Amino acid sequence: MIRKLMATDNDVATTILRLVLGVIFFAHGAQKALGWFGGYGFTGTMGFFTGVLHIPAVFAFLAIAAEFLGSLGLIVGLLTRVASFGIFCNMIVAVTMVHAQFGFFMNWTGAQKGEGFEYHLLALAATALLMIRGGGAASVDRRLSSSVPNARTRA
């Protein structure tokens, strides 16, 4: 089972997508977990998720962990499918609970009350591809899956 989770090809394009998505979500995850880049940190984010959005604490914690730890997993390419799934779930919740009400477009001009979901749709597509294809070249998944002996080759 773990072999199937880590199996991937040697595709450089997949690697580029994984790294870019990982860096983007690292910034967002670090805002929530550490308070970096102008974020509110773990306590502030938990308060907002549980108090304002009324998300149960366990799911609020999982959302923060998925973005922060998932981004680290994407950057190094470790358990890429699991990391992508966590971020995928975060984006579905973000769209349904917050961003769908503001329409498709981001608030580029400041003319609308909130942000639309176009960014989230891109993240959903990228995570879906990574869940299907895996981490690609230059990933820990690739290194580990290529070093595990195949069940057919065992004596």
Tab-separated table of C-alpha atoms in Angstrom:
chain	number	residue	atom	x	y	z
A	1	MET	CA	0.000	0.000	0.000
A	2	ILE	CA	2.738	2.477	0.934
A	3	ARG	CA	4.482	1.649	-2.334
A	4	LYS	CA	1.364	2.651	-4.287
A	5	LEU	CA	1.149	5.904	-2.322
A	6	MET	CA	4.734	6.821	-3.208
A	7	ALA	CA	4.922	5.441	-6.757
A	8	THR	CA	5.723	8.139	-9.286
A	9	ASP	CA	7.403	8.732	-12.594
A	10	ASN	CA	10.492	10.759	-13.418
A	11	ASP	CA	8.560	13.702	-14.879
A	12	VAL	CA	10.225	17.098	-14.460
A	13	ALA	CA	6.986	18.993	-15.165
A	14	THR	CA	5.295	17.247	-12.233
A	15	THR	CA	8.267	18.195	-10.072
A	16	ILE	CA	7.976	21.852	-11.047
A	17	LEU	CA	4.261	21.886	-10.212
A	18	ARG	CA	4.896	20.126	-6.885
A	19	LEU	CA	7.646	22.563	-5.876
A	20	VAL	CA	5.726	25.706	-6.834
A	21	LEU	CA	2.581	24.511	-5.070
A	22	GLY	CA	4.662	23.540	-2.031
A	23	VAL	CA	6.280	26.981	-1.796
A	24	ILE	CA	2.925	28.754	-2.183
A	25	PHE	CA	1.297	26.656	0.503
A	26	PHE	CA	4.331	26.941	2.760
A	27	ALA	CA	3.722	30.688	2.906
A	28	HIS	CA	0.025	30.172	3.696
A	29	GLY	CA	0.716	27.374	6.168
A	30	ALA	CA	3.443	29.386	7.918
A	31	GLN	CA	0.980	32.259	8.332
A	32	LYS	CA	-1.430	29.930	10.085
A	33	ALA	CA	1.016	27.798	12.074
A	34	LEU	CA	3.843	30.211	12.873
A	35	GLY	CA	2.498	33.722	12.358
A	36	TRP	CA	5.015	34.399	9.593
A	37	PHE	CA	4.318	36.608	6.566
A	38	GLY	CA	1.728	38.673	8.427
A	39	GLY	CA	-0.299	35.706	9.654
A	40	TYR	CA	-2.016	35.296	13.008
A	41	GLY	CA	-0.141	32.187	14.087
A	42	PHE	CA	-1.538	28.983	15.455
A	43	THR	CA	-3.572	30.442	18.326
A	44	GLY	CA	-5.048	33.264	16.267
A	45	THR	CA	-5.924	30.975	13.376
A	46	MET	CA	-7.481	28.378	15.675
A	47	GLY	CA	-9.543	31.161	17.270
A	48	PHE	CA	-10.736	32.399	13.890
A	49	PHE	CA	-11.533	28.928	12.559
A	50	THR	CA	-13.376	27.800	15.692
A	51	GLY	CA	-14.897	31.111	16.852
A	52	VAL	CA	-15.788	32.883	13.615
A	53	LEU	CA	-16.134	30.054	11.087
A	54	HIS	CA	-17.430	27.584	13.722
A	55	ILE	CA	-15.175	24.792	12.528
A	56	PRO	CA	-14.731	22.083	15.187
A	57	ALA	CA	-11.288	22.309	16.822
A	58	VAL	CA	-10.075	18.956	15.486
A	59	PHE	CA	-10.844	19.999	11.899
A	60	ALA	CA	-9.333	23.450	12.429
A	61	PHE	CA	-6.144	21.777	13.665
A	62	LEU	CA	-6.143	19.396	10.697
A	63	ALA	CA	-6.567	22.320	8.291
A	64	ILE	CA	-3.546	24.128	9.731
A	65	ALA	CA	-1.505	20.915	9.738
A	66	ALA	CA	-2.530	20.063	6.174
A	67	GLU	CA	-1.370	23.421	4.853
A	68	PHE	CA	1.846	23.656	6.839
A	69	LEU	CA	2.999	20.037	6.940
A	70	GLY	CA	1.490	19.330	3.517
A	71	SER	CA	3.543	22.139	2.033
A	72	LEU	CA	6.720	20.676	3.518
A	73	GLY	CA	5.768	17.271	2.124
A	74	LEU	CA	5.279	18.798	-1.315
A	75	ILE	CA	8.566	20.682	-1.222
A	76	VAL	CA	10.576	17.538	-0.521
A	77	GLY	CA	8.194	15.216	-2.357
A	78	LEU	CA	7.436	12.977	0.625
A	79	LEU	CA	4.005	11.327	0.607
A	80	THR	CA	3.028	13.718	-2.152
A	81	ARG	CA	-0.399	12.161	-2.640
A	82	VAL	CA	-1.249	12.465	1.069
A	83	ALA	CA	0.027	16.057	1.242
A	84	SER	CA	-1.933	16.943	-1.898
A	85	PHE	CA	-5.087	15.341	-0.516
A	86	GLY	CA	-4.870	17.432	2.653
A	87	ILE	CA	-4.481	20.642	0.684
A	88	PHE	CA	-7.244	19.540	-1.718
A	89	CYS	CA	-9.624	19.094	1.229
A	90	ASN	CA	-8.637	22.521	2.605
A	91	MET	CA	-9.439	24.168	-0.707
A	92	ILE	CA	-12.838	22.457	-0.966
A	93	VAL	CA	-13.733	23.705	2.521
A	94	ALA	CA	-12.399	27.204	1.789
A	95	VAL	CA	-14.510	27.452	-1.360
A	96	THR	CA	-17.704	26.093	0.180
A	97	MET	CA	-17.497	27.914	3.511
A	98	VAL	CA	-16.000	31.252	2.518
A	99	HIS	CA	-15.190	32.058	-1.097
A	100	ALA	CA	-18.116	30.749	-3.202
A	101	GLN	CA	-20.373	33.539	-1.975
A	102	PHE	CA	-18.044	36.110	-3.575
A	103	GLY	CA	-18.137	34.547	-7.037
A	104	PHE	CA	-15.414	33.323	-9.326
A	105	PHE	CA	-12.985	36.242	-9.525
A	106	MET	CA	-10.417	37.280	-6.968
A	107	ASN	CA	-10.783	40.820	-5.650
A	108	TRP	CA	-8.088	42.342	-7.859
A	109	THR	CA	-9.568	45.851	-7.850
A	110	GLY	CA	-10.970	45.973	-4.318
A	111	ALA	CA	-14.480	46.403	-5.732
A	112	GLN	CA	-16.060	43.383	-4.041
A	113	LYS	CA	-16.459	42.431	-0.386
A	114	GLY	CA	-14.314	39.269	-0.445
A	115	GLU	CA	-12.182	37.009	-2.579
A	116	GLY	CA	-13.622	34.681	-5.202
A	117	PHE	CA	-12.521	31.096	-5.725
A	118	GLU	CA	-10.420	31.208	-8.915
A	119	TYR	CA	-7.166	30.710	-6.948
A	120	HIS	CA	-8.669	27.766	-5.110
A	121	LEU	CA	-9.762	26.175	-8.384
A	122	LEU	CA	-6.163	26.286	-9.617
A	123	ALA	CA	-4.969	24.718	-6.360
A	124	LEU	CA	-7.614	22.000	-6.689
A	125	ALA	CA	-6.461	21.170	-10.222
A	126	ALA	CA	-2.797	21.113	-9.194
A	127	THR	CA	-3.421	18.892	-6.168
A	128	ALA	CA	-5.602	16.568	-8.242
A	129	LEU	CA	-2.783	16.114	-10.737
A	130	LEU	CA	-0.299	15.406	-7.937
A	131	MET	CA	-2.670	12.879	-6.365
A	132	ILE	CA	-2.874	11.101	-9.713
A	133	ARG	CA	0.758	11.340	-10.822
A	134	GLY	CA	2.735	11.489	-7.568
A	135	GLY	CA	5.769	13.628	-6.803
A	136	GLY	CA	7.698	13.258	-10.058
A	137	ALA	CA	11.452	13.548	-10.423
A	138	ALA	CA	13.621	14.798	-7.559
A	139	SER	CA	11.180	13.623	-4.899
A	140	VAL	CA	11.736	11.533	-1.803
A	141	ASP	CA	8.804	9.411	-3.004
A	142	ARG	CA	10.667	8.608	-6.230
A	143	ARG	CA	13.821	7.701	-4.349
A	144	LEU	CA	12.023	5.495	-1.831
A	145	SER	CA	9.704	3.797	-4.323
A	146	SER	CA	12.564	2.966	-6.670
A	147	SER	CA	14.618	1.440	-3.838
A	148	VAL	CA	11.837	-0.824	-2.501
A	149	PRO	CA	12.056	-4.260	-4.120
A	150	ASN	CA	9.067	-5.237	-6.200
A	151	ALA	CA	7.018	-8.124	-4.792
A	152	ARG	CA	7.518	-10.036	-8.066
A	153	THR	CA	11.305	-9.833	-7.822
A	154	ARG	CA	11.491	-11.212	-4.267
A	155	ALA	CA	12.520	-14.828	-3.861
